[in-house]
Amino acid sequence: MHSKLSGCVLLGVLLGAFVGTVQGCGSEPFDFPCEPAFPCREPDICVDGLCVLPDAGTDASDAGETSAIGCTGPCIPRGPDGWSDPRAVWIGDASKAPTFCPENMDMGLRTRAFADLEWEYGTCEPCGCTAPTGTCTTLPETIEVRAALCAQQGTALPFGGPDGWDGSCTNANAIPAGAMCGGTLCAQSLAVSPLGPPVEDGCEPVVIPAEKPPHAGTPTMSGPTWTWKTHAISCYLPTCEDPKEACMRTLAPLPEGFAHCVSLSGFHACPETWNAKELVAYDDDKAGAIDGRACTACECGAPAGGACLARVRTFEDGACAKLISDDAISSSVEQCSNVSIAGLAIGSKEITPPEYIPGACATSGGEPTGAVVPNPDRATTFCCRALDA
């Protein structure tokens, strides 16, 4: 019984001594250690690894280097009217941008702005042209029977059809068997002038998307969006009692890459003492840019390479029954063929209806154009003090 009581008394004495150490009257309070994983209890704040109670006022002997109520770090002047309160701002390469604000600069990331826009063109859908359409209606202007082989010169006898001929069987201008022309047989070769050229309609431009049928319209662009090479991370600073100043919560210097900055929406010249570093940034990575990239419209040139084709047939009789020759003719060149037996009677002929053979149209368009530019409506000017100011 006596030993248990003595133990309780001893524990009480030790606990009382510890409490006196923590909050002893007239003594300095005990500063508990702290770190991000073990933060201080309010209203204490973590300074250099120890929990301390913020100062209750400014020490006149420090000439403003000691903070006002609620601050443990130095105070700095505020920016001119209209500009934001001073912030701790990190400006640098986007790949190195901090994810959170430093300890004792309020909790979490506050604002992020973007600068140094970088972009490139994507890929436009390819363009194409439909095949041209056309008609062929004009027969050869002349058909001649010549008293010489195709490669030689000789008398020529007209062998065309009647006026308004449509190419159907006719015995007009028939050549009898054994007919003589200046001492030589007349029927040795048959020469046919070209068919008339095709009457063509233009091609229609089309977009040719991957793995989809062609369609009319303007090509679309696929590919990369834009990026911002520079980021500006703004962290709030607490406010001093003096409305003309702002302060840090810690006496430690700003982390590397940070500076005290003010900002104002739009494009502005930086105020004096706030012009050690200047940056125009944009408040949204998407809305901060205007995407003017596009693809040029598809267009088609005039048809080229089209032709008319038909066949001319000659017969020994006058009713297109006994075939002598069957030769292809076109709108491109004259056709000449030798008669199989010189002096043979050529009693009739016919020309098949000309057929249109389409050419092609030169394709243009589907080229990248335009640009991605910063959106001036989302611009903000950041102006920063020198680190030792």
Short mmCIF file of C-alpha atoms in Angstrom, two decimals:
data_model
loop_
_atom_site.label_atom_id
_atom_site.label_comp_id
_atom_site.label_asym_id
_atom_site.label_seq_id
_atom_site.Cartn_x
_atom_site.Cartn_y
_atom_site.Cartn_z
CA MET A 1 0.00 0.00 0.00
CA HIS A 2 2.79 2.39 0.90
CA SER A 3 4.74 1.62 -2.30
CA LYS A 4 1.75 2.30 -4.57
CA LEU A 5 1.11 5.70 -2.97
CA SER A 6 4.73 6.70 -3.27
CA GLY A 7 4.70 5.83 -6.98
CA CYS A 8 1.65 8.04 -7.61
CA VAL A 9 3.20 10.96 -5.77
CA LEU A 10 6.40 10.62 -7.77
CA LEU A 11 4.47 10.50 -11.09
CA GLY A 12 2.53 13.62 -10.08
CA VAL A 13 5.70 15.51 -9.25
CA LEU A 14 7.28 14.61 -12.59
CA LEU A 15 4.15 15.51 -14.59
CA GLY A 16 3.88 18.82 -12.78
CA ALA A 17 7.47 19.60 -13.54
CA PHE A 18 6.93 18.82 -17.26
CA VAL A 19 3.84 21.03 -17.45
CA GLY A 20 5.75 23.77 -15.75
CA THR A 21 8.41 23.43 -18.38
CA VAL A 22 5.88 23.75 -21.18
CA GLN A 23 3.87 26.67 -19.85
CA GLY A 24 5.71 27.80 -16.76
CA CYS A 25 4.88 31.33 -15.59
CA GLY A 26 7.47 33.79 -16.69
CA SER A 27 9.45 31.18 -18.60
CA GLU A 28 9.91 30.63 -22.31
CA PRO A 29 7.44 28.05 -23.69
CA PHE A 30 8.83 24.76 -24.87
CA ASP A 31 9.10 24.63 -28.67
CA PHE A 32 7.89 21.27 -29.95
CA PRO A 33 9.59 19.94 -33.09
CA CYS A 34 7.54 19.92 -36.28
CA GLU A 35 7.73 18.80 -39.90
CA PRO A 36 5.21 18.39 -42.77
CA ALA A 37 4.15 14.99 -41.47
CA PHE A 38 3.71 16.39 -37.93
CA PRO A 39 2.32 19.93 -38.24
CA CYS A 40 1.84 22.32 -35.33
CA ARG A 41 -1.47 22.80 -33.57
CA GLU A 42 -3.08 26.19 -34.14
CA PRO A 43 -2.28 28.95 -33.47
CA ASP A 44 1.37 27.80 -33.50
CA ILE A 45 3.26 27.72 -36.78
CA CYS A 46 6.29 25.73 -37.86
CA VAL A 47 9.50 27.80 -38.09
CA ASP A 48 12.83 26.13 -38.76
CA GLY A 49 11.52 22.77 -37.52
CA LEU A 50 9.98 24.07 -34.27
CA CYS A 51 6.42 25.06 -33.34
CA VAL A 52 6.27 28.69 -32.18
CA LEU A 53 3.50 31.14 -31.36
CA PRO A 54 3.37 34.06 -33.85
CA ASP A 55 4.72 37.40 -32.53
CA ALA A 56 2.19 39.79 -31.01
CA GLY A 57 3.61 42.97 -32.50
CA THR A 58 6.50 44.73 -34.21
CA ASP A 59 9.75 45.42 -32.44
CA ALA A 60 10.61 49.06 -33.27
CA SER A 61 14.30 48.29 -32.97
CA ASP A 62 14.12 45.93 -35.95
CA ALA A 63 13.20 48.78 -38.37
CA GLY A 64 10.42 46.77 -39.95
CA GLU A 65 12.44 43.59 -40.39
CA THR A 66 10.31 41.79 -37.78
CA SER A 67 6.75 41.05 -38.80
CA ALA A 68 3.56 42.63 -37.49
CA ILE A 69 0.76 40.75 -35.76
CA GLY A 70 0.38 37.21 -37.12
CA CYS A 71 3.73 37.23 -38.93
CA THR A 72 7.09 35.80 -38.03
CA GLY A 73 8.88 36.79 -41.23
CA PRO A 74 9.81 40.13 -42.84
CA CYS A 75 7.20 42.48 -44.28
CA ILE A 76 7.39 43.85 -47.83
CA PRO A 77 5.55 46.79 -49.42
CA ARG A 78 2.40 46.14 -51.40
CA GLY A 79 2.20 46.95 -55.09
CA PRO A 80 0.56 50.06 -56.57
CA ASP A 81 -3.21 50.47 -56.55
CA GLY A 82 -4.94 48.00 -58.82
CA TRP A 83 -2.17 45.43 -58.65
CA SER A 84 -2.58 42.22 -56.67
CA ASP A 85 -1.22 41.70 -53.20
CA PRO A 86 2.35 40.43 -53.25
CA ARG A 87 2.68 36.72 -53.85
CA ALA A 88 5.51 34.26 -53.68
CA VAL A 89 5.77 33.34 -57.36
CA TRP A 90 7.83 30.59 -58.97
CA ILE A 91 8.64 31.19 -62.65
CA GLY A 92 10.48 28.64 -64.71
CA ASP A 93 10.54 25.61 -66.98
CA ALA A 94 7.21 23.80 -67.03
CA SER A 95 8.86 20.43 -66.46
CA LYS A 96 10.32 21.67 -63.16
CA ALA A 97 7.24 23.49 -61.84
CA PRO A 98 6.41 22.71 -58.19
CA THR A 99 3.19 20.89 -57.49
CA PHE A 100 2.48 22.65 -54.19
CA CYS A 101 3.34 25.91 -52.52
CA PRO A 102 6.23 25.83 -50.05
CA GLU A 103 5.59 25.24 -46.35
CA ASN A 104 4.22 28.28 -44.47
CA MET A 105 2.98 29.92 -47.70
CA ASP A 106 -0.58 28.80 -47.17
CA MET A 107 -1.67 25.30 -48.10
CA GLY A 108 -1.65 23.88 -51.59
CA LEU A 109 -1.21 25.27 -55.06
CA ARG A 110 -3.04 28.57 -55.46
CA THR A 111 -2.82 29.72 -59.06
CA ARG A 112 -0.93 28.66 -62.16
CA ALA A 113 -0.31 30.77 -65.26
CA PHE A 114 1.32 29.87 -68.56
CA ALA A 115 3.78 31.53 -70.95
CA ASP A 116 6.02 30.80 -73.95
CA LEU A 117 3.44 29.09 -76.14
CA GLU A 118 4.79 26.25 -78.27
CA TRP A 119 2.83 24.46 -80.99
CA GLU A 120 3.13 22.65 -84.29
CA TYR A 121 0.88 21.64 -87.13
CA GLY A 122 -1.06 18.41 -87.08
CA THR A 123 -1.91 16.28 -90.09
CA CYS A 124 -4.62 17.28 -92.55
CA GLU A 125 -6.87 14.74 -94.16
CA PRO A 126 -5.86 14.26 -97.82
CA CYS A 127 -7.84 15.71 -100.69
CA GLY A 128 -9.00 14.00 -103.85
CA CYS A 129 -11.16 14.65 -106.89
CA THR A 130 -13.98 12.66 -108.37
CA ALA A 131 -13.53 11.46 -111.94
CA PRO A 132 -14.70 14.02 -114.48
CA THR A 133 -17.79 13.33 -116.55
CA GLY A 134 -18.15 14.09 -120.24
CA THR A 135 -19.80 13.31 -123.56
CA CYS A 136 -18.56 12.56 -127.08
CA THR A 137 -20.81 13.47 -129.98
CA THR A 138 -18.63 14.68 -132.88
CA LEU A 139 -17.66 12.21 -135.62
CA PRO A 140 -14.47 12.56 -137.69
CA GLU A 141 -14.49 15.50 -140.08
CA THR A 142 -13.02 13.44 -142.96
CA ILE A 143 -12.71 9.84 -144.09
CA GLU A 144 -10.54 9.21 -147.16
CA VAL A 145 -9.62 6.25 -149.35
CA ARG A 146 -6.06 6.77 -150.57
CA ALA A 147 -4.27 5.43 -153.63
CA ALA A 148 -1.13 4.69 -151.57
CA LEU A 149 -0.12 2.93 -148.40
CA CYS A 150 -0.37 4.84 -145.12
CA ALA A 151 3.30 5.86 -145.09
CA GLN A 152 3.21 7.10 -148.70
CA GLN A 153 1.67 9.95 -150.66
CA GLY A 154 -1.17 9.27 -153.09
CA THR A 155 -4.47 10.47 -154.49
CA ALA A 156 -7.19 10.76 -151.83
CA LEU A 157 -10.88 10.09 -152.50
CA PRO A 158 -13.57 11.37 -150.12
CA PHE A 159 -15.25 8.47 -148.28
CA GLY A 160 -17.27 10.30 -145.62
CA GLY A 161 -20.93 9.83 -144.84
CA PRO A 162 -23.85 11.98 -145.91
CA ASP A 163 -24.61 15.37 -144.34
CA GLY A 164 -25.70 14.98 -140.73
CA TRP A 165 -24.35 11.44 -140.58
CA ASP A 166 -24.78 9.74 -137.21
CA GLY A 167 -22.30 6.93 -137.90
CA SER A 168 -24.83 4.29 -138.83
CA CYS A 169 -24.30 2.08 -141.89
CA THR A 170 -24.08 4.01 -145.16
CA ASN A 171 -22.89 3.30 -148.72
CA ALA A 172 -22.24 6.97 -149.51
CA ASN A 173 -19.08 7.52 -151.61
CA ALA A 174 -18.60 3.78 -152.20
CA ILE A 175 -15.44 2.71 -154.07
CA PRO A 176 -15.98 -0.02 -156.69
CA ALA A 177 -13.57 -2.91 -157.04
CA GLY A 178 -10.54 -2.21 -159.22
CA ALA A 179 -11.12 1.55 -159.34
CA MET A 180 -8.03 3.34 -160.68
CA CYS A 181 -6.63 6.68 -159.57
CA GLY A 182 -4.00 8.08 -162.01
CA GLY A 183 -2.79 4.69 -163.10
CA THR A 184 -2.80 3.03 -159.65
CA LEU A 185 -5.47 1.26 -157.63
CA CYS A 186 -7.53 3.66 -155.54
CA ALA A 187 -8.36 1.47 -152.52
CA GLN A 188 -4.99 0.93 -150.83
CA SER A 189 -5.47 2.63 -147.40
CA LEU A 190 -8.19 4.23 -145.29
CA ALA A 191 -7.44 7.47 -143.37
CA VAL A 192 -9.82 8.77 -140.67
CA SER A 193 -9.38 12.17 -138.99
CA PRO A 194 -9.69 12.36 -135.15
CA LEU A 195 -13.04 12.30 -133.43
CA GLY A 196 -14.16 15.58 -131.93
CA PRO A 197 -12.85 16.32 -128.42
CA PRO A 198 -14.96 15.40 -125.39
CA VAL A 199 -17.26 17.90 -123.76
CA GLU A 200 -16.27 17.55 -120.11
CA ASP A 201 -17.67 18.63 -116.78
CA GLY A 202 -15.25 19.43 -113.96
CA CYS A 203 -14.32 17.20 -111.06
CA GLU A 204 -15.75 17.55 -107.57
CA PRO A 205 -13.31 17.93 -104.66
CA VAL A 206 -13.61 15.40 -101.85
CA VAL A 207 -11.95 14.69 -98.52
CA ILE A 208 -10.44 11.22 -98.19
CA PRO A 209 -10.40 10.29 -94.49
CA ALA A 210 -8.57 7.21 -93.30
CA GLU A 211 -10.66 4.04 -93.47
CA LYS A 212 -13.80 5.96 -94.44
CA PRO A 213 -15.48 6.75 -97.76
CA PRO A 214 -14.58 10.06 -99.44
CA HIS A 215 -16.93 12.92 -98.71
CA ALA A 216 -17.44 16.55 -99.62
CA GLY A 217 -16.27 19.23 -97.21
CA THR A 218 -13.12 20.70 -95.72
CA PRO A 219 -10.32 18.50 -94.36
CA THR A 220 -9.87 18.39 -90.62
CA MET A 221 -6.56 18.42 -88.78
CA SER A 222 -5.49 15.79 -86.30
CA GLY A 223 -2.43 15.78 -84.15
CA PRO A 224 -0.83 17.56 -81.22
CA THR A 225 -2.31 20.36 -79.16
CA TRP A 226 -0.11 23.16 -77.82
CA THR A 227 2.09 23.39 -74.76
CA TRP A 228 3.47 26.18 -72.56
CA LYS A 229 7.21 26.09 -71.92
CA THR A 230 7.06 28.40 -68.90
CA HIS A 231 4.79 28.17 -65.84
CA ALA A 232 4.19 30.75 -63.11
CA ILE A 233 3.07 29.31 -59.75
CA SER A 234 1.62 31.90 -57.35
CA CYS A 235 1.37 31.25 -53.60
CA TYR A 236 -0.49 33.54 -51.20
CA LEU A 237 1.34 35.45 -48.49
CA PRO A 238 -0.40 36.30 -45.18
CA THR A 239 -1.26 39.91 -44.46
CA CYS A 240 0.45 42.23 -41.98
CA GLU A 241 -1.46 44.55 -39.68
CA ASP A 242 -0.23 47.45 -41.81
CA PRO A 243 -2.45 47.48 -44.97
CA LYS A 244 0.51 48.78 -46.96
CA GLU A 245 2.58 45.67 -46.33
CA ALA A 246 2.48 41.90 -46.70
CA CYS A 247 4.65 39.40 -44.91
CA MET A 248 6.16 35.95 -44.85
CA ARG A 249 5.36 33.48 -42.09
CA THR A 250 8.98 32.44 -41.80
CA LEU A 251 12.32 34.18 -41.56
CA ALA A 252 13.78 31.63 -43.97
CA PRO A 253 14.56 32.97 -47.46
CA LEU A 254 12.26 32.18 -50.36
CA PRO A 255 12.91 28.75 -51.86
CA GLU A 256 14.95 28.62 -55.04
CA GLY A 257 13.03 29.87 -58.05
CA PHE A 258 10.55 31.97 -56.05
CA ALA A 259 10.32 35.76 -55.94
CA HIS A 260 7.97 38.35 -54.47
CA CYS A 261 5.69 39.47 -57.31
CA VAL A 262 2.54 41.44 -57.99
CA SER A 263 0.23 40.91 -60.95
CA LEU A 264 -2.43 42.72 -62.96
CA SER A 265 -4.74 41.41 -65.66
CA GLY A 266 -3.73 42.54 -69.16
CA PHE A 267 -0.51 43.94 -70.61
CA HIS A 268 1.25 46.53 -68.43
CA ALA A 269 4.62 48.10 -67.72
CA CYS A 270 6.00 47.00 -64.37
CA PRO A 271 6.05 49.53 -61.49
CA GLU A 272 9.33 50.76 -60.06
CA THR A 273 10.94 48.39 -57.56
CA TRP A 274 8.83 45.58 -59.09
CA ASN A 275 10.70 45.30 -62.38
CA ALA A 276 13.54 42.90 -61.58
CA LYS A 277 11.66 40.19 -63.47
CA GLU A 278 8.73 40.63 -65.82
CA LEU A 279 6.45 38.04 -67.39
CA VAL A 280 3.21 38.10 -69.34
CA ALA A 281 1.44 34.81 -68.72
CA TYR A 282 -2.02 33.43 -69.43
CA ASP A 283 -4.41 32.14 -66.81
CA ASP A 284 -5.58 28.93 -68.50
CA ASP A 285 -3.63 26.37 -70.52
CA LYS A 286 -6.56 25.84 -72.91
CA ALA A 287 -8.50 29.11 -72.96
CA GLY A 288 -5.21 31.01 -72.80
CA ALA A 289 -4.57 30.21 -76.45
CA ILE A 290 -6.56 30.72 -79.64
CA ASP A 291 -6.22 27.82 -82.06
CA GLY A 292 -6.34 29.22 -85.58
CA ARG A 293 -4.91 26.14 -87.23
CA ALA A 294 -6.90 24.72 -90.13
CA CYS A 295 -6.58 22.87 -93.40
CA THR A 296 -6.97 24.57 -96.76
CA ALA A 297 -10.02 23.60 -98.78
CA CYS A 298 -9.77 20.87 -101.39
CA GLU A 299 -9.77 22.07 -104.98
CA CYS A 300 -9.66 20.42 -108.41
CA GLY A 301 -8.06 21.68 -111.58
CA ALA A 302 -9.50 21.35 -115.07
CA PRO A 303 -9.91 17.81 -116.42
CA ALA A 304 -6.94 16.55 -118.41
CA GLY A 305 -6.25 13.37 -120.31
CA GLY A 306 -9.84 12.59 -121.28
CA ALA A 307 -10.61 11.27 -124.77
CA CYS A 308 -13.27 9.91 -127.08
CA LEU A 309 -12.98 6.41 -128.56
CA ALA A 310 -14.96 4.66 -131.32
CA ARG A 311 -14.49 2.04 -134.03
CA VAL A 312 -14.72 2.51 -137.81
CA ARG A 313 -15.70 -0.51 -139.87
CA THR A 314 -15.58 -0.94 -143.67
CA PHE A 315 -17.46 -3.50 -145.71
CA GLU A 316 -17.11 -4.91 -149.21
CA ASP A 317 -20.84 -4.84 -149.87
CA GLY A 318 -23.22 -1.87 -149.64
CA ALA A 319 -25.15 -3.08 -146.58
CA CYS A 320 -22.40 -3.43 -143.95
CA ALA A 321 -22.52 -7.21 -144.08
CA LYS A 322 -19.14 -8.31 -145.49
CA LEU A 323 -16.49 -6.93 -143.13
CA ILE A 324 -13.16 -5.70 -144.49
CA SER A 325 -11.67 -3.84 -141.49
CA ASP A 326 -12.52 -2.91 -137.90
CA ASP A 327 -10.18 -0.23 -136.50
CA ALA A 328 -10.16 1.88 -133.33
CA ILE A 329 -10.24 5.66 -133.75
CA SER A 330 -9.86 8.37 -131.12
CA SER A 331 -10.06 12.09 -130.55
CA SER A 332 -6.29 12.28 -130.19
CA VAL A 333 -4.75 11.36 -133.57
CA GLU A 334 -5.61 10.48 -137.16
CA GLN A 335 -6.06 6.77 -137.82
CA CYS A 336 -4.72 5.15 -141.04
CA SER A 337 -4.94 1.47 -141.94
CA ASN A 338 -3.93 -0.34 -145.13
CA VAL A 339 -6.58 -2.20 -147.12
CA SER A 340 -5.94 -5.93 -146.89
CA ILE A 341 -6.24 -6.41 -150.70
CA ALA A 342 -5.43 -3.37 -152.83
CA GLY A 343 -8.25 -2.41 -155.20
CA LEU A 344 -10.88 -4.23 -153.17
CA ALA A 345 -14.38 -2.78 -153.36
CA ILE A 346 -15.29 -0.66 -150.31
CA GLY A 347 -19.05 -0.49 -150.53
CA SER A 348 -20.16 0.71 -147.08
CA LYS A 349 -18.99 1.80 -143.63
CA GLU A 350 -20.16 2.58 -140.09
CA ILE A 351 -18.78 4.23 -136.94
CA THR A 352 -19.81 3.04 -133.48
CA PRO A 353 -21.13 5.67 -131.04
CA PRO A 354 -18.12 7.46 -129.49
CA GLU A 355 -17.40 6.59 -125.86
CA TYR A 356 -16.02 9.05 -123.31
CA ILE A 357 -12.85 7.95 -121.52
CA PRO A 358 -12.36 10.17 -118.45
CA GLY A 359 -9.06 11.76 -117.60
CA ALA A 360 -8.28 13.25 -114.18
CA CYS A 361 -8.16 16.56 -112.37
CA ALA A 362 -5.14 17.87 -110.49
CA THR A 363 -5.81 17.94 -106.75
CA SER A 364 -4.79 20.75 -104.41
CA GLY A 365 -5.61 21.75 -100.87
CA GLY A 366 -5.48 19.90 -97.58
CA GLU A 367 -2.45 21.89 -96.45
CA PRO A 368 -1.95 23.11 -92.86
CA THR A 369 -2.47 26.82 -92.36
CA GLY A 370 -3.05 29.29 -89.54
CA ALA A 371 -1.41 29.43 -86.12
CA VAL A 372 -1.95 29.07 -82.38
CA VAL A 373 -1.60 32.44 -80.65
CA PRO A 374 -1.96 33.57 -77.03
CA ASN A 375 -5.40 34.86 -76.08
CA PRO A 376 -4.97 38.52 -75.08
CA ASP A 377 -8.17 38.39 -73.02
CA ARG A 378 -6.50 35.91 -70.63
CA ALA A 379 -3.20 37.74 -70.22
CA THR A 380 -1.74 38.70 -66.82
CA THR A 381 1.42 40.72 -66.23
CA PHE A 382 3.68 39.53 -63.39
CA CYS A 383 6.23 41.96 -61.95
CA CYS A 384 8.77 40.80 -59.38
CA ARG A 385 11.15 42.43 -56.90
CA ALA A 386 14.81 41.60 -56.69
CA LEU A 387 15.45 38.90 -54.09
CA ASP A 388 17.41 41.30 -51.87
CA ALA A 389 14.94 44.21 -52.24
#
